[in-house]
Short mmCIF file of C-alpha atoms in Angstrom, two decimals:
data_model
loop_
_atom_site.label_atom_id
_atom_site.label_comp_id
_atom_site.label_asym_id
_atom_site.label_seq_id
_atom_site.Cartn_x
_atom_site.Cartn_y
_atom_site.Cartn_z
CA MET A 25 -2.03 -77.32 -0.50
CA ALA A 26 1.58 -78.25 0.02
CA THR A 27 2.71 -75.55 -2.34
CA GLU A 28 0.76 -72.99 -0.42
CA THR A 29 2.43 -73.87 2.88
CA HIS A 30 5.76 -73.71 1.13
CA SER A 31 5.06 -70.31 -0.28
CA ALA A 32 3.92 -69.19 3.14
CA GLU A 33 7.19 -70.40 4.62
CA ALA A 34 9.11 -68.83 1.79
CA ALA A 35 7.43 -65.57 2.60
CA ALA A 36 8.37 -65.96 6.23
CA ALA A 37 11.98 -66.72 5.35
CA PRO A 38 12.58 -64.94 2.07
CA GLY A 39 15.22 -66.40 -0.23
CA MET A 40 18.01 -67.96 1.74
CA PRO A 41 17.27 -68.94 5.31
CA GLN A 42 20.91 -68.02 5.93
CA LEU A 43 20.04 -64.37 5.45
CA ASP A 44 17.10 -64.44 7.85
CA PHE A 45 18.80 -62.36 10.49
CA SER A 46 16.06 -63.03 13.08
CA THR A 47 17.66 -66.44 13.72
CA TRP A 48 21.24 -65.18 14.00
CA GLY A 49 21.09 -64.38 17.70
CA ASN A 50 19.82 -67.84 18.45
CA GLN A 51 22.48 -69.55 16.34
CA ILE A 52 25.28 -67.41 17.75
CA PHE A 53 24.13 -68.16 21.30
CA TRP A 54 24.14 -71.93 20.75
CA LEU A 55 27.36 -71.78 18.72
CA VAL A 56 29.17 -70.01 21.52
CA ILE A 57 27.93 -72.62 24.00
CA ALA A 58 29.00 -75.45 21.70
CA LEU A 59 32.44 -73.94 21.13
CA ILE A 60 33.01 -73.34 24.84
CA ALA A 61 31.93 -76.92 25.58
CA ILE A 62 34.27 -78.33 22.94
CA TYR A 63 37.09 -76.07 24.10
CA PHE A 64 36.80 -77.21 27.70
CA VAL A 65 36.44 -80.86 26.80
CA LEU A 66 39.46 -80.69 24.53
CA SER A 67 41.77 -78.53 26.62
CA ARG A 68 40.94 -80.11 29.98
CA MET A 69 40.53 -83.78 29.06
CA ALA A 70 41.22 -84.93 25.54
CA LEU A 71 44.31 -83.02 24.44
CA PRO A 72 46.44 -83.50 27.61
CA ARG A 73 45.52 -87.16 27.63
CA ILE A 74 46.39 -87.72 23.98
CA ALA A 75 49.60 -85.71 24.41
CA ALA A 76 50.50 -87.93 27.40
CA VAL A 77 49.74 -91.09 25.43
CA LEU A 78 51.84 -89.91 22.50
CA ALA A 79 54.72 -88.90 24.78
CA GLU A 80 54.49 -92.21 26.60
CA ARG A 81 54.54 -94.09 23.33
CA GLN A 82 57.53 -92.06 22.15
CA GLY A 83 59.28 -92.83 25.45
CA THR A 84 58.46 -96.51 25.18
CA ILE A 85 59.74 -96.65 21.64
CA THR A 86 62.94 -94.83 22.58
CA SER A 87 63.63 -97.05 25.58
CA ASP A 88 62.75 -100.14 23.56
CA LEU A 89 65.21 -99.06 20.89
CA ALA A 90 67.89 -98.51 23.55
CA ALA A 91 67.13 -101.92 25.03
CA ALA A 92 67.33 -103.46 21.57
CA GLU A 93 70.71 -101.77 21.06
CA ASP A 94 71.89 -103.17 24.41
CA LEU A 95 70.68 -106.63 23.54
CA LYS A 96 72.38 -106.40 20.19
CA VAL A 97 75.69 -105.56 21.86
CA LYS A 98 75.17 -108.44 24.29
CA ALA A 99 74.39 -110.79 21.45
CA GLN A 100 77.58 -109.65 19.70
CA GLU A 101 79.55 -110.32 22.88
CA ALA A 102 77.96 -113.73 23.27
CA GLU A 103 78.77 -114.53 19.67
CA ASP A 104 82.40 -113.49 20.18
CA ALA A 105 82.63 -115.63 23.32
CA TYR A 106 81.09 -118.52 21.45
CA ASP A 107 83.56 -118.13 18.60
CA LYS A 108 86.44 -118.00 21.05
CA ALA A 109 85.17 -121.08 22.87
CA LEU A 110 84.82 -122.84 19.54
CA VAL A 111 88.39 -121.99 18.55
CA ASP A 112 89.66 -123.12 21.98
CA ALA A 113 87.70 -126.33 21.79
CA ARG A 114 89.01 -127.00 18.31
CA ALA A 115 92.62 -126.48 19.44
CA GLU A 116 92.02 -128.71 22.47
CA ALA A 117 90.48 -131.34 20.25
CA HIS A 118 93.47 -131.18 17.94
CA ARG A 119 95.81 -131.57 20.90
CA ILE A 120 93.87 -134.54 22.26
CA VAL A 121 93.72 -136.15 18.85
CA GLY A 122 97.48 -135.70 18.45
CA GLU A 123 98.17 -137.19 21.85
CA ALA A 124 95.84 -140.08 21.25
CA LYS A 125 97.40 -140.67 17.87
CA ALA A 126 100.91 -140.69 19.33
CA GLU A 127 99.86 -143.01 22.15
CA ILE A 128 98.13 -145.33 19.75
CA GLN A 129 101.14 -145.23 17.46
CA SER A 130 103.50 -146.18 20.25
CA ASP A 131 101.13 -148.92 21.44
CA LEU A 132 100.80 -150.09 17.90
CA ASP A 133 104.55 -150.08 17.37
CA ALA A 134 105.08 -152.11 20.53
CA ALA A 135 102.37 -154.55 19.57
CA ILE A 136 103.75 -154.84 16.05
CA ALA A 137 107.23 -155.47 17.38
CA LYS A 138 105.92 -158.08 19.78
CA ALA A 139 103.85 -159.68 17.09
CA ASP A 140 106.84 -159.66 14.74
CA ALA A 141 108.93 -161.40 17.36
CA GLU A 142 106.25 -163.97 17.97
CA ILE A 143 105.75 -164.48 14.26
CA ALA A 144 109.48 -164.92 13.81
CA ALA A 145 109.61 -167.47 16.65
CA LYS A 146 106.59 -169.29 15.27
CA ALA A 147 108.10 -169.24 11.78
CA ALA A 148 111.39 -170.65 13.03
CA GLU A 149 109.56 -173.38 14.88
CA SER A 150 107.46 -174.13 11.85
CA GLU A 151 110.59 -174.21 9.69
CA LYS A 152 112.07 -176.74 12.00
CA ALA A 153 108.90 -178.81 12.01
CA ILE A 154 108.71 -178.64 8.23
CA ALA A 155 112.34 -179.73 7.95
CA GLU A 156 111.64 -182.65 10.23
CA ILE A 157 108.54 -183.55 8.31
CA ARG A 158 110.46 -183.30 5.06
CA ALA A 159 113.20 -185.58 6.40
CA GLY A 160 110.60 -188.02 7.66
CA ALA A 161 108.78 -187.89 4.35
CA LEU A 162 112.00 -188.66 2.40
CA ASP A 163 112.64 -191.77 4.52
CA ALA A 164 109.04 -192.81 4.08
CA VAL A 165 109.28 -192.27 0.33
CA LYS A 166 112.40 -194.46 0.24
CA VAL A 167 110.66 -197.25 2.11
CA VAL A 168 107.51 -196.95 0.01
CA ALA A 169 109.51 -196.78 -3.22
CA ALA A 170 111.56 -199.84 -2.26
CA ASP A 171 108.44 -201.74 -1.27
CA THR A 172 106.63 -200.73 -4.43
CA ALA A 173 109.63 -201.62 -6.60
CA LYS A 174 109.91 -204.97 -4.85
CA GLU A 175 106.26 -205.61 -5.45
CA ILE A 176 106.51 -204.55 -9.09
CA VAL A 177 109.53 -206.75 -9.63
CA ALA A 178 107.71 -209.67 -7.98
CA ALA A 179 104.72 -209.01 -10.10
CA MET A 180 106.89 -208.99 -13.25
CA GLY A 181 107.97 -212.48 -12.24
CA GLY A 182 111.47 -211.67 -11.09
CA LYS A 183 113.02 -212.42 -7.79
CA ALA A 184 114.20 -209.22 -6.36
CA ASP A 185 117.01 -208.79 -3.97
CA ALA A 186 115.90 -206.43 -1.24
CA LYS A 187 119.31 -204.79 -0.93
CA ALA A 188 119.72 -204.20 -4.67
CA ILE A 189 116.29 -202.62 -4.92
CA THR A 190 116.91 -200.36 -1.98
CA SER A 191 120.20 -199.14 -3.43
CA ALA A 192 118.61 -198.69 -6.85
CA VAL A 193 115.79 -196.61 -5.32
CA ASP A 194 118.33 -194.58 -3.40
CA THR A 195 120.37 -193.82 -6.52
CA ARG A 196 117.16 -192.91 -8.37
CA LEU A 197 115.99 -190.61 -5.62
CA LYS A 198 119.33 -188.88 -5.51
CA GLY A 199 119.37 -188.48 -9.29
CA MET B 6 -1.17 -72.12 -12.49
CA ALA B 7 -0.22 -72.89 -16.07
CA ASP B 8 3.42 -72.99 -15.04
CA LYS B 9 2.67 -75.47 -12.30
CA ALA B 10 0.86 -77.78 -14.74
CA GLU B 11 3.83 -77.73 -17.09
CA THR B 12 6.41 -78.65 -14.47
CA GLY B 13 4.24 -81.63 -13.52
CA GLY B 14 4.73 -81.60 -9.77
CA LEU B 15 8.38 -80.70 -10.05
CA VAL B 16 8.77 -78.54 -6.98
CA PHE B 17 12.22 -77.50 -5.87
CA HIS B 18 12.78 -76.23 -2.41
CA PRO B 19 16.52 -76.75 -2.14
CA MET B 20 16.84 -74.10 0.54
CA ASP B 21 14.11 -75.43 2.82
CA GLN B 22 16.60 -77.76 4.48
CA PHE B 23 18.36 -74.73 5.91
CA ILE B 24 15.30 -73.27 7.61
CA ILE B 25 15.77 -72.97 11.33
CA LYS B 26 12.85 -74.34 13.30
CA PRO B 27 12.20 -74.57 17.01
CA LEU B 28 12.54 -78.13 18.27
CA PHE B 29 9.37 -77.89 20.36
CA GLY B 30 6.23 -76.15 19.20
CA GLU B 31 5.89 -73.53 16.52
CA GLY B 32 6.61 -70.33 18.42
CA ALA B 33 8.94 -67.56 17.44
CA ILE B 34 12.69 -68.11 17.70
CA THR B 35 14.18 -66.16 20.56
CA TRP B 36 17.87 -66.17 21.35
CA TYR B 37 17.64 -69.18 23.68
CA THR B 38 15.05 -71.31 21.83
CA PRO B 39 16.37 -74.85 21.31
CA THR B 40 16.31 -75.17 17.52
CA ASN B 41 17.40 -77.78 15.02
CA ALA B 42 20.63 -75.81 14.66
CA ALA B 43 21.20 -76.04 18.41
CA LEU B 44 20.41 -79.77 18.32
CA TRP B 45 22.98 -80.50 15.62
CA MET B 46 25.60 -78.31 17.25
CA GLY B 47 24.95 -80.40 20.36
CA PHE B 48 25.46 -83.56 18.29
CA ALA B 49 28.74 -82.12 17.07
CA VAL B 50 29.81 -81.56 20.69
CA ILE B 51 28.83 -85.14 21.52
CA ALA B 52 30.73 -86.43 18.49
CA VAL B 53 33.84 -84.54 19.60
CA ILE B 54 33.50 -85.95 23.12
CA VAL B 55 32.99 -89.50 21.84
CA LEU B 56 35.92 -89.27 19.44
CA MET B 57 38.45 -87.38 21.51
CA VAL B 58 37.56 -88.29 25.11
CA LEU B 59 36.04 -91.76 24.95
CA GLY B 60 38.31 -92.73 22.05
CA SER B 61 41.42 -91.98 24.07
CA SER B 62 40.08 -93.17 27.44
CA LYS B 63 42.09 -96.40 27.44
CA ARG B 64 45.42 -94.56 27.05
CA ALA B 65 46.72 -97.61 25.23
CA ILE B 66 50.32 -97.71 24.04
CA VAL B 67 49.08 -99.70 21.07
CA PRO B 68 45.99 -97.70 20.12
CA SER B 69 42.57 -99.05 19.30
CA ARG B 70 40.78 -97.81 16.19
CA GLY B 71 39.01 -94.99 18.02
CA GLN B 72 42.18 -93.90 19.75
CA SER B 73 44.05 -93.97 16.43
CA VAL B 74 41.54 -91.56 14.93
CA ALA B 75 41.79 -89.25 17.95
CA GLU B 76 45.59 -89.33 17.79
CA LEU B 77 45.52 -88.79 14.04
CA ALA B 78 43.32 -85.71 14.44
CA TYR B 79 45.56 -84.44 17.24
CA GLY B 80 48.74 -85.02 15.27
CA PHE B 81 47.27 -83.56 12.08
CA ILE B 82 46.30 -80.22 13.65
CA TYR B 83 49.28 -80.08 16.01
CA LYS B 84 51.70 -80.51 13.14
CA MET B 85 49.81 -77.95 11.06
CA VAL B 86 50.00 -75.36 13.87
CA GLU B 87 53.65 -76.10 14.54
CA ASP B 88 54.67 -76.06 10.88
CA ILE B 89 52.89 -72.81 10.05
CA CYS B 90 53.08 -70.78 13.26
CA GLY B 91 56.26 -72.20 14.73
CA LYS B 92 56.88 -73.06 18.36
CA GLU B 93 55.11 -69.92 19.65
CA GLY B 94 51.94 -71.00 17.89
CA VAL B 95 51.65 -74.26 19.80
CA LYS B 96 50.14 -72.27 22.71
CA TYR B 97 47.06 -71.61 20.56
CA PHE B 98 46.72 -75.23 19.46
CA PRO B 99 43.67 -75.98 21.69
CA TYR B 100 41.73 -73.07 20.15
CA ILE B 101 42.54 -74.15 16.63
CA MET B 102 41.74 -77.76 17.50
CA THR B 103 38.36 -76.58 18.85
CA LEU B 104 37.58 -74.83 15.56
CA PHE B 105 38.67 -77.80 13.47
CA MET B 106 36.82 -80.42 15.50
CA PHE B 107 33.62 -78.38 15.57
CA ILE B 108 33.63 -77.71 11.83
CA VAL B 109 34.62 -81.23 10.80
CA CYS B 110 32.06 -82.88 13.10
CA ALA B 111 29.28 -80.47 12.11
CA ASN B 112 30.07 -80.98 8.42
CA PHE B 113 30.09 -84.76 8.60
CA LEU B 114 27.01 -84.97 10.81
CA GLY B 115 25.27 -82.67 8.35
CA LEU B 116 25.80 -85.30 5.64
CA ILE B 117 23.44 -87.68 7.43
CA PRO B 118 20.18 -87.60 5.44
CA THR B 119 17.57 -85.28 7.01
CA ALA B 120 20.26 -83.81 9.24
CA PHE B 121 20.79 -80.10 9.71
CA THR B 122 24.19 -78.56 9.01
CA PRO B 123 25.05 -75.67 11.31
CA THR B 124 28.11 -74.79 9.23
CA SER B 125 25.89 -74.03 6.23
CA HIS B 126 24.74 -70.87 8.00
CA PHE B 127 26.58 -67.61 7.74
CA ALA B 128 25.62 -66.83 11.31
CA VAL B 129 27.90 -69.67 12.42
CA THR B 130 30.79 -69.18 10.00
CA VAL B 131 30.81 -65.41 10.39
CA VAL B 132 31.11 -65.79 14.14
CA LEU B 133 33.94 -68.29 13.69
CA ALA B 134 35.73 -66.12 11.15
CA MET B 135 35.25 -62.92 13.13
CA ALA B 136 36.51 -64.64 16.26
CA VAL B 137 39.65 -65.63 14.36
CA PHE B 138 39.99 -62.18 12.78
CA LEU B 139 39.56 -60.23 16.02
CA THR B 140 41.77 -62.60 18.03
CA VAL B 141 44.51 -62.45 15.43
CA THR B 142 44.33 -58.66 15.08
CA ILE B 143 44.33 -57.99 18.83
CA LEU B 144 47.05 -60.60 19.34
CA GLY B 145 49.12 -59.00 16.60
CA PHE B 146 48.99 -55.59 18.25
CA VAL B 147 49.56 -57.01 21.75
CA LYS B 148 52.55 -59.05 20.65
CA ASN B 149 54.16 -56.58 18.24
CA GLY B 150 52.65 -53.21 19.11
CA ALA B 151 52.74 -50.85 16.16
CA GLY B 152 55.20 -53.25 14.55
CA PHE B 153 52.18 -55.30 13.53
CA LEU B 154 51.49 -52.63 10.90
CA SER B 155 54.64 -53.72 9.08
CA LEU B 156 52.45 -56.57 7.84
CA PHE B 157 51.04 -54.00 5.39
CA TRP B 158 54.36 -52.36 4.54
CA VAL B 159 56.09 -54.71 2.10
CA ALA B 160 59.72 -53.92 2.80
CA SER B 161 61.00 -56.09 -0.06
CA ALA B 162 59.08 -54.09 -2.71
CA PRO B 163 60.44 -50.92 -4.38
CA LEU B 164 59.72 -47.85 -2.29
CA ALA B 165 57.40 -46.30 -4.89
CA LEU B 166 55.19 -49.39 -4.92
CA ARG B 167 54.95 -49.72 -1.15
CA PRO B 168 52.03 -47.32 -0.51
CA ILE B 169 49.98 -48.97 -3.24
CA LEU B 170 50.84 -52.42 -1.91
CA ALA B 171 49.96 -51.23 1.58
CA ILE B 172 46.46 -50.30 0.42
CA ILE B 173 46.07 -53.66 -1.31
CA GLU B 174 47.35 -55.50 1.73
CA LEU B 175 45.02 -53.53 3.98
CA ILE B 176 42.00 -54.34 1.83
CA SER B 177 42.98 -58.00 1.60
CA TYR B 178 43.40 -58.08 5.37
CA PHE B 179 39.88 -56.83 5.98
CA VAL B 180 38.43 -59.10 3.31
CA ARG B 181 39.88 -62.11 5.12
CA PRO B 182 36.98 -62.71 7.53
CA VAL B 183 34.50 -62.36 4.67
CA SER B 184 36.18 -64.91 2.44
CA HIS B 185 37.00 -67.07 5.45
CA SER B 186 33.33 -67.35 6.46
CA ILE B 187 31.67 -67.40 3.05
CA ARG B 188 34.01 -70.09 1.74
CA LEU B 189 32.94 -72.57 4.40
CA ALA B 190 29.21 -71.82 4.50
CA GLY B 191 29.03 -71.38 0.72
CA ASN B 192 30.65 -74.73 -0.02
CA VAL B 193 28.55 -76.65 2.45
CA MET B 194 25.32 -74.90 1.47
CA ALA B 195 25.91 -75.29 -2.27
CA GLY B 196 26.62 -79.00 -1.96
CA HIS B 197 23.50 -79.66 0.10
CA ALA B 198 21.36 -77.54 -2.20
CA VAL B 199 22.64 -79.32 -5.33
CA ILE B 200 21.88 -82.70 -3.78
CA LYS B 201 18.39 -81.44 -3.00
CA VAL B 202 17.90 -80.25 -6.58
CA PHE B 203 18.94 -83.65 -7.95
CA ALA B 204 16.58 -85.26 -5.46
CA GLY B 205 13.79 -83.05 -6.84
CA PHE B 206 14.44 -84.42 -10.33
CA ALA B 207 14.03 -87.98 -9.03
CA VAL B 208 10.26 -87.46 -9.18
CA ILE B 209 10.39 -87.95 -12.95
CA THR B 210 10.61 -91.70 -13.57
CA LEU B 211 12.78 -91.43 -16.66
CA VAL B 212 15.31 -89.15 -15.06
CA SER B 213 15.38 -90.78 -11.66
CA PRO B 214 18.27 -93.24 -12.35
CA VAL B 215 20.42 -90.33 -13.52
CA SER B 216 19.29 -88.39 -10.52
CA VAL B 217 20.24 -91.18 -8.10
CA VAL B 218 23.68 -91.53 -9.70
CA ALA B 219 24.14 -87.76 -9.54
CA ILE B 220 23.12 -87.66 -5.87
CA THR B 221 25.61 -90.44 -5.12
CA ALA B 222 28.40 -88.62 -6.94
CA MET B 223 27.56 -85.32 -5.25
CA TYR B 224 27.42 -87.04 -1.88
CA GLY B 225 30.91 -88.43 -2.42
CA LEU B 226 32.09 -84.97 -3.38
CA GLU B 227 30.42 -83.55 -0.29
CA VAL B 228 32.24 -86.02 1.94
CA LEU B 229 35.47 -84.66 0.50
CA VAL B 230 34.28 -81.06 0.76
CA SER B 231 33.27 -81.56 4.40
CA PHE B 232 36.80 -82.47 5.34
CA ILE B 233 38.60 -80.16 2.95
CA GLN B 234 36.64 -77.08 4.03
CA ALA B 235 37.33 -77.82 7.69
CA TYR B 236 40.99 -78.27 6.75
CA VAL B 237 41.06 -75.03 4.72
CA PHE B 238 39.38 -73.07 7.51
CA THR B 239 41.89 -74.39 10.01
CA ILE B 240 44.94 -73.86 7.85
CA LEU B 241 43.87 -70.27 7.05
CA THR B 242 43.42 -69.68 10.77
CA CYS B 243 46.99 -70.89 11.25
CA VAL B 244 48.24 -68.62 8.46
CA TYR B 245 46.47 -65.60 10.00
CA LEU B 246 47.86 -66.51 13.39
CA LYS B 247 51.33 -66.69 11.90
CA ASP B 248 50.87 -63.16 10.55
CA ALA B 249 50.02 -62.00 14.04
CA LEU B 250 53.03 -63.72 15.58
CA HIS B 251 55.54 -62.86 12.85
CA PRO B 252 54.18 -59.84 10.93
CA HIS B 253 57.46 -59.17 9.12
CA HIS B 254 57.57 -60.60 5.62
#
């Protein structure tokens, strides 16, 4: 049954349907309408719009590139200014450090001189005190030595003359 | 009947898909009858509108996917026209874009299963090719006058050879619309018919896996062919247009 319908259709459109010229007029009519529709849609709406978008994008890119170039130059300038400021600040810092060092040095020198003077005074005083103490100690040693000798002599059973012992101690201490 | 029994229900009607039928009823096809061909041409128009008009409607600086495709198509054809025809050819860019968009949309829509492919019909491609041929010929004479005939007179060849070359050039010039139209319709039709033949083999259980693989492979090839044939048609149009604008070799 199906085959029969097919053969009937095949008879109606022999071989290739493409060569059935009875449909050509119809196809050409609709094709022309379709092409005109596409042409108007494209030329009136789509193509100008896309061209505008592309041009706008190109413009944006160009101006962005120019802006980037500008910013780059500005950044370079800022960097130069920064470097200069840094160099200035470094020189200033050096100057301040030098000044401070000199000031401190002079202060230090004055303080050292003052301290030296004080130390010298203190040392002289101490020398004097030590000399006194030494003199005092020598007298005390004499007395103690005489007393001790007297006691030792007494303990040994002798009667000691105070004067003789003192002179003996003195000669001993001198020797 | 014996033949039919041997083939075991293997019935090939690879060309049935190209039959033009009225959309409504069964009547005869007059010149204005809405047919399946008209329907799919209409779909092609809608596809062009969706892609090119709706796709670009946002006018975004950073394009969306749809807009990218529209811009790509625009740039592709614009560059082709400019490269081949030069600055003077840019004027004809909308016409060439119309041809390209119609063919590429009709080809791709025709790849949808059960779809109809208008570009598989010689009626369509012959009209397209003849439109290009007549436009280019008339344009050539309008722009260059009789100087357009120098297209056939190869000045760089030896004088003795020139008449012979002129005949060859003349023949090749008039064969252009034939090859231009048959190339497109023939490629599209052959691909669809081959897919249909493989589909017919799928009836046999043993062969059906092979058949399915073959259909898949052919379909992939057809996707390529759909684009390439639209591209070839467009680029040849540009070449012919260049001949009309600059006929001197």
